[in-house]
PDB file of C-alpha atoms and ligand atoms in Angstrom:
ATOM      1  CA  MET A   1      -0.129  -0.249   0.020  1.00 51.00           C
ATOM      2  CA  PRO A   2       1.400   3.374  -0.904  1.00 48.00           C
ATOM      3  CA  THR A   3       1.227   4.816   2.703  1.00 51.00           C
ATOM      4  CA  SER A   4       4.236   6.842   2.840  1.00 52.00           C
ATOM      5  CA  ALA A   5       6.859   6.810  -0.370  1.00 57.00           C
ATOM      6  CA  SER A   6       4.461   7.547  -3.449  1.00 70.00           C
ATOM      7  CA  PRO A   7       5.192  10.178  -5.490  1.00 80.00           C
ATOM      8  CA  LEU A   8       3.872  13.516  -5.353  1.00 93.00           C
ATOM      9  CA  SER A   9       0.762  14.003  -7.557  1.00 96.00           C
ATOM     10  CA  THR A  10       0.259  17.089  -9.918  1.00 96.00           C
ATOM     11  CA  TYR A  11      -3.085  17.717  -7.981  1.00 97.00           C
ATOM     12  CA  PRO A  12      -2.644  18.955  -4.795  1.00 97.00           C
ATOM     13  CA  PRO A  13      -5.605  17.754  -2.831  1.00 97.00           C
ATOM     14  CA  LEU A  14      -4.211  14.203  -3.428  1.00 98.00           C
ATOM     15  CA  ASN A  15      -0.902  15.007  -1.413  1.00 98.00           C
ATOM     16  CA  VAL A  16      -2.530  16.204   1.646  1.00 98.00           C
ATOM     17  CA  ARG A  17      -1.859  13.849   4.445  1.00 98.00           C
ATOM     18  CA  VAL A  18      -2.698  14.416   8.267  1.00 98.00           C
ATOM     19  CA  HIS A  19      -0.787  11.608  10.617  1.00 98.00           C
ATOM     20  CA  THR A  20      -1.644  11.016  14.215  1.00 99.00           C
ATOM     21  CA  PRO A  21      -0.218   8.429  16.582  1.00 98.00           C
ATOM     22  CA  ARG A  22      -2.962   5.969  15.622  1.00 98.00           C
ATOM     23  CA  LEU A  23      -3.966   6.535  12.122  1.00 98.00           C
ATOM     24  CA  SER A  24      -2.986   8.691   8.723  1.00 98.00           C
ATOM     25  CA  LEU A  25      -5.674  10.440   6.466  1.00 98.00           C
ATOM     26  CA  LEU A  26      -4.190  10.148   2.700  1.00 98.00           C
ATOM     27  CA  GLY A  27      -5.469  12.031  -0.194  1.00 98.00           C
ATOM     28  CA  ALA A  28      -7.518   9.422  -1.900  1.00 98.00           C
ATOM     29  CA  THR A  29      -5.774   8.337  -5.166  1.00 97.00           C
ATOM     30  CA  ASP A  30      -7.021   5.783  -7.068  1.00 97.00           C
ATOM     31  CA  GLU A  31      -4.541   3.515  -5.891  1.00 97.00           C
ATOM     32  CA  LEU A  32      -5.818   3.919  -2.193  1.00 98.00           C
ATOM     33  CA  LEU A  33      -9.154   3.865  -3.108  1.00 98.00           C
ATOM     34  CA  GLU A  34      -8.329   0.189  -4.698  1.00 98.00           C
ATOM     35  CA  GLY A  35      -7.263  -0.819  -1.375  1.00 98.00           C
ATOM     36  CA  LEU A  36     -10.759  -0.144   0.030  1.00 98.00           C
ATOM     37  CA  VAL A  37     -12.739  -2.126  -2.403  1.00 98.00           C
ATOM     38  CA  PRO A  38     -12.523  -5.582  -0.644  1.00 98.00           C
ATOM     39  CA  ILE A  39     -14.304  -3.480   2.111  1.00 97.00           C
ATOM     40  CA  VAL A  40     -16.910  -1.868   0.100  1.00 96.00           C
ATOM     41  CA  ARG A  41     -17.358  -5.297  -1.542  1.00 96.00           C
ATOM     42  CA  GLU A  42     -18.037  -6.868   1.584  1.00 95.00           C
ATOM     43  CA  GLY A  43     -20.525  -4.124   3.028  1.00 93.00           C
ATOM     44  CA  VAL A  44     -19.900  -1.185   4.724  1.00 93.00           C
ATOM     45  CA  VAL A  45     -23.585  -1.201   5.658  1.00 89.00           C
ATOM     46  CA  THR A  46     -25.432  -4.530   5.663  1.00 86.00           C
ATOM     47  CA  GLN A  47     -28.509  -3.821   8.135  1.00 87.00           C
ATOM     48  CA  PRO A  48     -30.781  -1.083   9.269  1.00 89.00           C
ATOM     49  CA  PRO A  49     -30.759   1.575  10.760  1.00 89.00           C
ATOM     50  CA  TRP A  50     -29.303   2.831   7.302  1.00 90.00           C
ATOM     51  CA  PRO A  51     -26.705   5.666   8.596  1.00 90.00           C
ATOM     52  CA  PHE A  52     -26.917   7.694   5.496  1.00 86.00           C
ATOM     53  CA  ASP A  53     -29.411   7.977   2.387  1.00 81.00           C
ATOM     54  CA  ASP A  54     -27.071   6.610  -0.228  1.00 69.00           C
ATOM     55  CA  PRO A  55     -24.739   9.163  -0.756  1.00 65.00           C
ATOM     56  CA  MET A  56     -22.508   6.868  -2.251  1.00 69.00           C
ATOM     57  CA  SER A  57     -24.790   4.086  -3.108  1.00 76.00           C
ATOM     58  CA  LEU A  58     -22.970   1.784  -0.727  1.00 89.00           C
ATOM     59  CA  TYR A  59     -26.411  -0.257  -0.519  1.00 88.00           C
ATOM     60  CA  GLU A  60     -26.415  -1.598  -3.823  1.00 88.00           C
ATOM     61  CA  ASP A  61     -25.232  -5.158  -4.625  1.00 91.00           C
ATOM     62  CA  SER A  62     -21.378  -5.758  -5.741  1.00 93.00           C
ATOM     63  CA  PRO A  63     -20.168  -5.247  -8.049  1.00 95.00           C
ATOM     64  CA  GLU A  64     -22.429  -2.240  -8.804  1.00 93.00           C
ATOM     65  CA  ARG A  65     -21.787  -0.994  -5.357  1.00 93.00           C
ATOM     66  CA  GLU A  66     -17.903  -0.863  -5.892  1.00 95.00           C
ATOM     67  CA  TRP A  67     -18.833   1.218  -9.217  1.00 95.00           C
ATOM     68  CA  ARG A  68     -20.926   3.602  -7.927  1.00 93.00           C
ATOM     69  CA  TRP A  69     -19.069   4.084  -4.809  1.00 95.00           C
ATOM     70  CA  LEU A  70     -15.685   5.028  -7.377  1.00 96.00           C
ATOM     71  CA  ARG A  71     -17.818   7.000  -9.500  1.00 95.00           C
ATOM     72  CA  ALA A  72     -19.066   9.098  -6.706  1.00 95.00           C
ATOM     73  CA  VAL A  73     -15.734   9.438  -5.127  1.00 96.00           C
ATOM     74  CA  TRP A  74     -14.633  10.518  -9.162  1.00 96.00           C
ATOM     75  CA  ARG A  75     -17.349  13.008  -9.299  1.00 95.00           C
ATOM     76  CA  GLY A  76     -16.383  14.895  -6.181  1.00 95.00           C
ATOM     77  CA  ARG A  77     -12.909  14.983  -6.772  1.00 94.00           C
ATOM     78  CA  GLY A  78     -13.442  16.516 -10.263  1.00 95.00           C
ATOM     79  CA  ALA A  79     -16.107  19.310  -9.108  1.00 95.00           C
ATOM     80  CA  VAL A  80     -13.677  20.929  -6.570  1.00 96.00           C
ATOM     81  CA  GLY A  81     -13.559  24.703  -6.676  1.00 95.00           C
ATOM     82  CA  ALA A  82     -13.954  27.684  -4.749  1.00 95.00           C
ATOM     83  CA  SER A  83     -17.248  27.359  -4.387  1.00 97.00           C
ATOM     84  CA  ARG A  84     -17.527  24.281  -3.180  1.00 97.00           C
ATOM     85  CA  TRP A  85     -15.308  21.369  -2.493  1.00 98.00           C
ATOM     86  CA  ARG A  86     -15.123  18.016  -1.053  1.00 97.00           C
ATOM     87  CA  LEU A  87     -11.857  16.329  -0.182  1.00 98.00           C
ATOM     88  CA  TYR A  88     -11.777  12.539   0.338  1.00 98.00           C
ATOM     89  CA  PHE A  89      -9.146  10.728   2.672  1.00 98.00           C
ATOM     90  CA  VAL A  90      -8.394   6.995   2.944  1.00 98.00           C
ATOM     91  CA  VAL A  91      -7.957   6.360   6.260  1.00 98.00           C
ATOM     92  CA  VAL A  92      -4.832   4.270   6.810  1.00 98.00           C
ATOM     93  CA  VAL A  93      -3.694   1.967  10.151  1.00 98.00           C
ATOM     94  CA  ASP A  94      -0.756   0.213  10.397  1.00 98.00           C
ATOM     95  CA  GLY A  95      -0.656   0.454   6.505  1.00 97.00           C
ATOM     96  CA  GLU A  96      -3.868  -0.958   6.111  1.00 98.00           C
ATOM     97  CA  PRO A  97      -6.654   1.366   4.505  1.00 98.00           C
ATOM     98  CA  VAL A  98      -9.445   0.527   6.768  1.00 98.00           C
ATOM     99  CA  GLY A  99     -12.031   3.726   5.924  1.00 98.00           C
ATOM    100  CA  MET A 100     -12.790   7.013   4.578  1.00 98.00           C
ATOM    101  CA  GLN A 101     -12.667  10.611   5.935  1.00 98.00           C
ATOM    102  CA  ASP A 102     -14.199  13.536   3.939  1.00 97.00           C
ATOM    103  CA  LEU A 103     -14.092  17.116   4.165  1.00 98.00           C
ATOM    104  CA  ILE A 104     -16.829  19.194   2.661  1.00 98.00           C
ATOM    105  CA  ALA A 105     -17.335  22.742   2.287  1.00 98.00           C
ATOM    106  CA  THR A 106     -19.416  25.518   0.559  1.00 98.00           C
ATOM    107  CA  ASP A 107     -18.411  29.184   0.185  1.00 97.00           C
ATOM    108  CA  PHE A 108     -15.525  28.134   2.457  1.00 97.00           C
ATOM    109  CA  ALA A 109     -13.732  31.424   2.126  1.00 94.00           C
ATOM    110  CA  THR A 110     -16.613  33.228   2.865  1.00 95.00           C
ATOM    111  CA  LEU A 111     -18.456  31.206   5.525  1.00 97.00           C
ATOM    112  CA  GLY A 112     -15.630  29.353   6.865  1.00 98.00           C
ATOM    113  CA  THR A 113     -17.389  26.145   7.611  1.00 98.00           C
ATOM    114  CA  VAL A 114     -17.036  22.549   6.837  1.00 98.00           C
ATOM    115  CA  THR A 115     -18.913  19.419   7.437  1.00 98.00           C
ATOM    116  CA  THR A 116     -17.395  15.896   7.463  1.00 98.00           C
ATOM    117  CA  PHE A 117     -18.600  12.296   6.391  1.00 97.00           C
ATOM    118  CA  SER A 118     -16.936   9.371   7.137  1.00 97.00           C
ATOM    119  CA  TRP A 119     -16.957   5.045   7.292  1.00 97.00           C
ATOM    120  CA  LEU A 120     -15.119   2.231   8.718  1.00 98.00           C
ATOM    121  CA  SER A 121     -14.670  -1.145   8.154  1.00 98.00           C
ATOM    122  CA  PRO A 122     -17.147  -2.890  10.110  1.00 97.00           C
ATOM    123  CA  ALA A 123     -14.301  -4.852  11.606  1.00 97.00           C
ATOM    124  CA  VAL A 124     -12.144  -1.900  13.150  1.00 98.00           C
ATOM    125  CA  ARG A 125     -15.455   0.321  14.812  1.00 97.00           C
ATOM    126  CA  GLY A 126     -15.908   1.162  18.223  1.00 97.00           C
ATOM    127  CA  GLY A 127     -12.289   0.990  19.015  1.00 98.00           C
ATOM    128  CA  GLY A 128     -12.160   5.055  18.936  1.00 98.00           C
ATOM    129  CA  LEU A 129     -10.711   4.960  15.588  1.00 98.00           C
ATOM    130  CA  GLY A 130     -14.049   7.166  14.380  1.00 98.00           C
ATOM    131  CA  LYS A 131     -13.063   9.656  16.950  1.00 98.00           C
ATOM    132  CA  GLU A 132      -9.460   9.643  16.096  1.00 98.00           C
ATOM    133  CA  MET A 133     -10.194  10.512  12.292  1.00 98.00           C
ATOM    134  CA  ARG A 134     -12.804  13.197  13.034  1.00 99.00           C
ATOM    135  CA  GLN A 135     -10.029  14.799  15.470  1.00 98.00           C
ATOM    136  CA  ALA A 136      -7.597  14.294  12.460  1.00 99.00           C
ATOM    137  CA  VAL A 137      -9.691  15.938   9.843  1.00 99.00           C
ATOM    138  CA  LEU A 138     -11.021  18.719  12.409  1.00 98.00           C
ATOM    139  CA  HIS A 139      -7.105  19.776  12.828  1.00 98.00           C
ATOM    140  CA  LEU A 140      -7.022  19.811   8.781  1.00 98.00           C
ATOM    141  CA  ALA A 141     -10.089  22.284   8.723  1.00 98.00           C
ATOM    142  CA  PHE A 142      -9.406  24.440  11.738  1.00 98.00           C
ATOM    143  CA  ASP A 143      -5.563  24.621  11.632  1.00 98.00           C
ATOM    144  CA  GLY A 144      -4.757  24.081   8.105  1.00 98.00           C
ATOM    145  CA  PHE A 145      -7.561  25.902   6.311  1.00 98.00           C
ATOM    146  CA  GLY A 146      -8.611  28.455   9.153  1.00 97.00           C
ATOM    147  CA  ALA A 147     -12.020  27.204   9.529  1.00 98.00           C
ATOM    148  CA  ARG A 148     -14.532  28.848  11.565  1.00 98.00           C
ATOM    149  CA  GLU A 149     -16.894  26.326  12.188  1.00 98.00           C
ATOM    150  CA  ALA A 150     -17.454  22.498  11.735  1.00 99.00           C
ATOM    151  CA  GLY A 151     -20.943  20.876  11.712  1.00 98.00           C
ATOM    152  CA  SER A 152     -21.814  17.041  11.619  1.00 98.00           C
ATOM    153  CA  ASP A 153     -25.290  15.497  10.802  1.00 97.00           C
ATOM    154  CA  ALA A 154     -26.563  11.899  11.333  1.00 97.00           C
ATOM    155  CA  PHE A 155     -29.574  10.314  11.666  1.00 96.00           C
ATOM    156  CA  PHE A 156     -31.116  10.134  15.503  1.00 97.00           C
ATOM    157  CA  ASP A 157     -30.357   6.653  15.820  1.00 97.00           C
ATOM    158  CA  ASN A 158     -26.711   6.352  14.527  1.00 97.00           C
ATOM    159  CA  HIS A 159     -25.536   6.112  17.748  1.00 97.00           C
ATOM    160  CA  ALA A 160     -21.921   5.962  16.808  1.00 97.00           C
ATOM    161  CA  SER A 161     -21.790   9.072  14.490  1.00 97.00           C
ATOM    162  CA  ASN A 162     -23.443  10.907  17.194  1.00 98.00           C
ATOM    163  CA  GLY A 163     -21.151   9.901  19.724  1.00 98.00           C
ATOM    164  CA  VAL A 164     -18.385  10.737  18.134  1.00 98.00           C
ATOM    165  CA  SER A 165     -19.686  14.293  17.721  1.00 98.00           C
ATOM    166  CA  GLN A 166     -20.706  14.393  21.231  1.00 98.00           C
ATOM    167  CA  ALA A 167     -17.131  12.987  22.550  1.00 98.00           C
ATOM    168  CA  LEU A 168     -15.461  15.601  20.807  1.00 98.00           C
ATOM    169  CA  GLY A 169     -17.484  18.698  22.242  1.00 98.00           C
ATOM    170  CA  TYR A 170     -19.737  19.414  19.478  1.00 98.00           C
ATOM    171  CA  GLN A 171     -22.809  21.041  20.546  1.00 98.00           C
ATOM    172  CA  PRO A 172     -26.620  20.150  19.540  1.00 98.00           C
ATOM    173  CA  ASN A 173     -27.870  22.372  16.669  1.00 98.00           C
ATOM    174  CA  GLY A 174     -31.210  21.107  16.338  1.00 98.00           C
ATOM    175  CA  VAL A 175     -33.110  18.844  14.384  1.00 98.00           C
ATOM    176  CA  THR A 176     -34.068  18.366  10.793  1.00 98.00           C
ATOM    177  CA  TRP A 177     -35.391  15.736   8.501  1.00 97.00           C
ATOM    178  CA  ASP A 178     -34.350  13.672   5.448  1.00 94.00           C
ATOM    179  CA  THR A 179     -35.368  10.451   3.794  1.00 92.00           C
ATOM    180  CA  ARG A 180     -33.374   7.139   4.166  1.00 90.00           C
ATOM    181  CA  ARG A 181     -34.015   4.759   1.487  1.00 86.00           C
ATOM    182  CA  GLY A 182     -37.276   6.493   0.909  1.00 86.00           C
ATOM    183  CA  GLU A 183     -38.707   6.787   4.618  1.00 91.00           C
ATOM    184  CA  PRO A 184     -38.634   9.989   6.196  1.00 94.00           C
ATOM    185  CA  ALA A 185     -36.328  10.142   9.653  1.00 96.00           C
ATOM    186  CA  GLU A 186     -35.069  12.778  12.258  1.00 98.00           C
ATOM    187  CA  ILE A 187     -31.479  14.233  11.688  1.00 98.00           C
ATOM    188  CA  SER A 188     -29.504  15.102  14.714  1.00 98.00           C
ATOM    189  CA  ARG A 189     -27.611  18.247  14.037  1.00 98.00           C
ATOM    190  CA  TRP A 190     -24.310  19.126  15.548  1.00 98.00           C
ATOM    191  CA  ARG A 191     -21.765  22.247  15.324  1.00 98.00           C
ATOM    192  CA  LEU A 192     -18.235  23.192  17.030  1.00 99.00           C
ATOM    193  CA  THR A 193     -17.036  26.300  17.020  1.00 98.00           C
ATOM    194  CA  ARG A 194     -13.329  27.524  16.264  1.00 98.00           C
ATOM    195  CA  GLU A 195     -12.913  28.222  19.906  1.00 98.00           C
ATOM    196  CA  GLN A 196     -14.681  24.782  20.961  1.00 98.00           C
ATOM    197  CA  TRP A 197     -12.064  23.070  19.108  1.00 98.00           C
ATOM    198  CA  ALA A 198      -9.379  24.993  20.515  1.00 98.00           C
ATOM    199  CA  GLU A 199     -10.113  23.885  24.050  1.00 98.00           C
ATOM    200  CA  ARG A 200      -9.407  20.723  22.905  1.00 97.00           C
ATOM    201  CA  ARG A 201      -6.672  20.893  20.511  1.00 98.00           C
ATOM    202  CA  ARG A 202      -4.164  18.358  20.204  1.00 98.00           C
ATOM    203  CA  ASP A 203      -0.921  18.718  19.688  1.00 98.00           C
ATOM    204  CA  ASP A 204       0.380  15.241  18.332  1.00 98.00           C
ATOM    205  CA  ILE A 205      -1.681  15.656  14.956  1.00 98.00           C
ATOM    206  CA  ASP A 206       0.757  16.656  11.687  1.00 98.00           C
ATOM    207  CA  LEU A 207      -0.009  18.104   8.531  1.00 98.00           C
ATOM    208  CA  VAL A 208       1.763  17.580   5.358  1.00 98.00           C
ATOM    209  CA  ALA A 209       1.124  19.456   1.958  1.00 98.00           C
ATOM    210  CA  VAL A 210      -1.461  21.674   3.204  1.00 98.00           C
ATOM    211  CA  ARG A 211      -0.252  24.939   1.823  1.00 97.00           C
ATOM    212  CA  ASP A 212      -0.257  23.746  -1.807  1.00 96.00           C
ATOM    213  CA  CYS A 213      -3.937  22.828  -1.723  1.00 97.00           C
ATOM    214  CA  LEU A 214      -5.012  26.417  -0.228  1.00 97.00           C
ATOM    215  CA  PRO A 215      -5.288  27.756  -4.296  1.00 96.00           C
ATOM    216  CA  VAL A 216      -6.960  24.748  -5.494  1.00 97.00           C
ATOM    217  CA  LEU A 217      -9.762  25.303  -2.640  1.00 97.00           C
ATOM    218  CA  GLY A 218     -10.184  29.239  -3.303  1.00 96.00           C
ATOM    219  CA  ILE A 219      -8.433  29.647   0.245  1.00 96.00           C
ATOM    220  CA  ASP A 220      -5.647  32.700   0.219  1.00 91.00           C
ATOM    221  CA  PRO A 221      -2.536  31.489   2.073  1.00 82.00           C
ATOM    222  CA  PRO A 222      -1.423  33.029   5.124  1.00 78.00           C
ATOM    223  CA  PRO A 223       1.705  35.230   4.712  1.00 74.00           C
ATOM    224  CA  ALA A 224       5.015  32.814   4.842  1.00 70.00           C
ATOM    225  CA  GLY A 225       7.138  33.042   7.676  1.00 60.00           C
TER     226      GLY A 225
HETATM  227  C1  COA B 301     -19.405   6.311  12.547  1.00 71.80           C
HETATM  228  C2  COA B 301     -17.975   5.679  12.332  1.00 71.80           C
HETATM  229  C3  COA B 301     -17.274   6.305  11.624  1.00 71.80           C
HETATM  230  C4  COA B 301     -17.533   6.002  13.719  1.00 71.80           C
HETATM  231  O1  COA B 301     -16.493   5.234  14.148  1.00 71.80           O
HETATM  232  P1  COA B 301     -16.085   4.248  15.304  1.00 71.80           P
HETATM  233  O2  COA B 301     -14.869   3.651  15.474  1.00 71.80           O
HETATM  234  O3  COA B 301     -17.326   3.485  15.462  1.00 71.80           O
HETATM  235  O4  COA B 301     -16.610   5.278  16.598  1.00 71.80           O
HETATM  236  P2  COA B 301     -15.663   5.283  17.991  1.00 71.80           P
HETATM  237  O5  COA B 301     -15.329   3.965  18.695  1.00 71.80           O
HETATM  238  O6  COA B 301     -14.734   6.368  18.018  1.00 71.80           O
HETATM  239  O7  COA B 301     -16.842   5.731  19.162  1.00 71.80           O
HETATM  240  C5  COA B 301     -17.022   7.082  19.239  1.00 71.80           C
HETATM  241  C6  COA B 301     -18.106   7.492  20.175  1.00 71.80           C
HETATM  242  O8  COA B 301     -19.669   6.724  19.902  1.00 71.80           O
HETATM  243  C7  COA B 301     -19.696   5.569  20.940  1.00 71.80           C
HETATM  244  N1  COA B 301     -20.290   4.784  20.262  1.00 71.80           N
HETATM  245  C8  COA B 301     -19.621   4.028  19.133  1.00 71.80           C
HETATM  246  N2  COA B 301     -20.523   2.745  18.303  1.00 71.80           N
HETATM  247  C9  COA B 301     -21.665   3.220  19.112  1.00 71.80           C
HETATM  248  C10 COA B 301     -22.904   2.268  19.467  1.00 71.80           C
HETATM  249  N3  COA B 301     -22.933   1.622  18.366  1.00 71.80           N
HETATM  250  N4  COA B 301     -23.548   2.698  19.971  1.00 71.80           N
HETATM  251  C11 COA B 301     -23.486   3.591  21.108  1.00 71.80           C
HETATM  252  N5  COA B 301     -22.384   4.469  21.189  1.00 71.80           N
HETATM  253  C12 COA B 301     -21.528   4.004  20.223  1.00 71.80           C
HETATM  254  C13 COA B 301     -18.694   5.327  21.792  1.00 71.80           C
HETATM  255  O9  COA B 301     -18.564   5.116  22.956  1.00 71.80           O
HETATM  256  C14 COA B 301     -17.647   6.808  21.344  1.00 71.80           C
HETATM  257  O10 COA B 301     -18.364   7.572  22.576  1.00 71.80           O
HETATM  258  P3  COA B 301     -17.344   7.814  24.044  1.00 71.80           P
HETATM  259  O11 COA B 301     -16.048   8.308  23.518  1.00 71.80           O
HETATM  260  O12 COA B 301     -18.097   8.995  24.776  1.00 71.80           O
HETATM  261  O13 COA B 301     -17.212   6.388  24.488  1.00 71.80           O
HETATM  262  C15 COA B 301     -18.202   3.971  12.122  1.00 71.80           C
HETATM  263  O14 COA B 301     -19.434   3.786  13.298  1.00 71.80           O
HETATM  264  C16 COA B 301     -19.124   3.877  11.213  1.00 71.80           C
HETATM  265  O15 COA B 301     -18.039   3.694  10.268  1.00 71.80           O
HETATM  266  N6  COA B 301     -20.534   3.582  11.137  1.00 71.80           N
HETATM  267  C17 COA B 301     -20.954   3.414   9.610  1.00 71.80           C
HETATM  268  C18 COA B 301     -21.175   4.503   8.749  1.00 71.80           C
HETATM  269  C19 COA B 301     -21.380   5.682   9.564  1.00 71.80           C
HETATM  270  O16 COA B 301     -22.423   5.816  10.208  1.00 71.80           O
HETATM  271  N7  COA B 301     -21.002   6.872   8.868  1.00 71.80           N
HETATM  272  C20 COA B 301     -21.623   8.459   9.578  1.00 71.80           C
HETATM  273  C21 COA B 301     -22.183   8.931   8.562  1.00 71.80           C
HETATM  274  S1  COA B 301     -23.323  10.238   8.943  1.00 71.80           S
END
């Protein structure tokens, strides 16, 4: 797996990396995505309560599931601009890809807000990796990109996702509704301000190749030095 010595890409978002003591978030190259295919094929979500309404069509039968998932990532990667971007990261633990952590923004240069989306291999859930990868991507958003606020939404019965938000100091931000697989269900909304993040800021998370990525996202780089 190309976790450390891959050649740099011409496209800066693919070079961004976030390292914590437990895991790395690596810009999702096709090679890294290929490493996740066995998990996607096996099934990221196999039973209710359905945790999201099919943003990547992970509910399809294989091989359509893998194809749709790849197409969704490729579409998102190809639609990056100042008005809207989504960065896809593969979560790597001990050299093995185990999930994805995305960072999403609309009009970031003006609003400074981000949201996140993630999934982990069922085999490694419940051991704190969900919190660790959210902390990693929050470090990128707040420290690397200068975000003002991070949001997270999850269906009310997605206890793991809501648990991550709660454990990391997000505050409840109301409810909304969405459909999942055609049925309406309540969404719990969470928000974490920059000040709230700073209270729990970690000093053991490293960011790599962030500065080169800023122009791609329409963010003015801070003065050098
Ligand atoms: C959401 C997800 C990434 C979280 O990762 P994880 O490794 O399972 O979560 P963690 O082990 O870091 O646990 C985070 C918190 O939630 C709690 N939690 C985890 N799973 C839980 C469950 N099934 N029921 C209740 N609480 C749970 C943990 O106790 C922890 O809280 P604590 O620190 O207060 O003890 C993972 O569960 C997943 O991939 N789920 C399927 C996809 C998904 O739902 N994605 C989110 C879409 S919005």
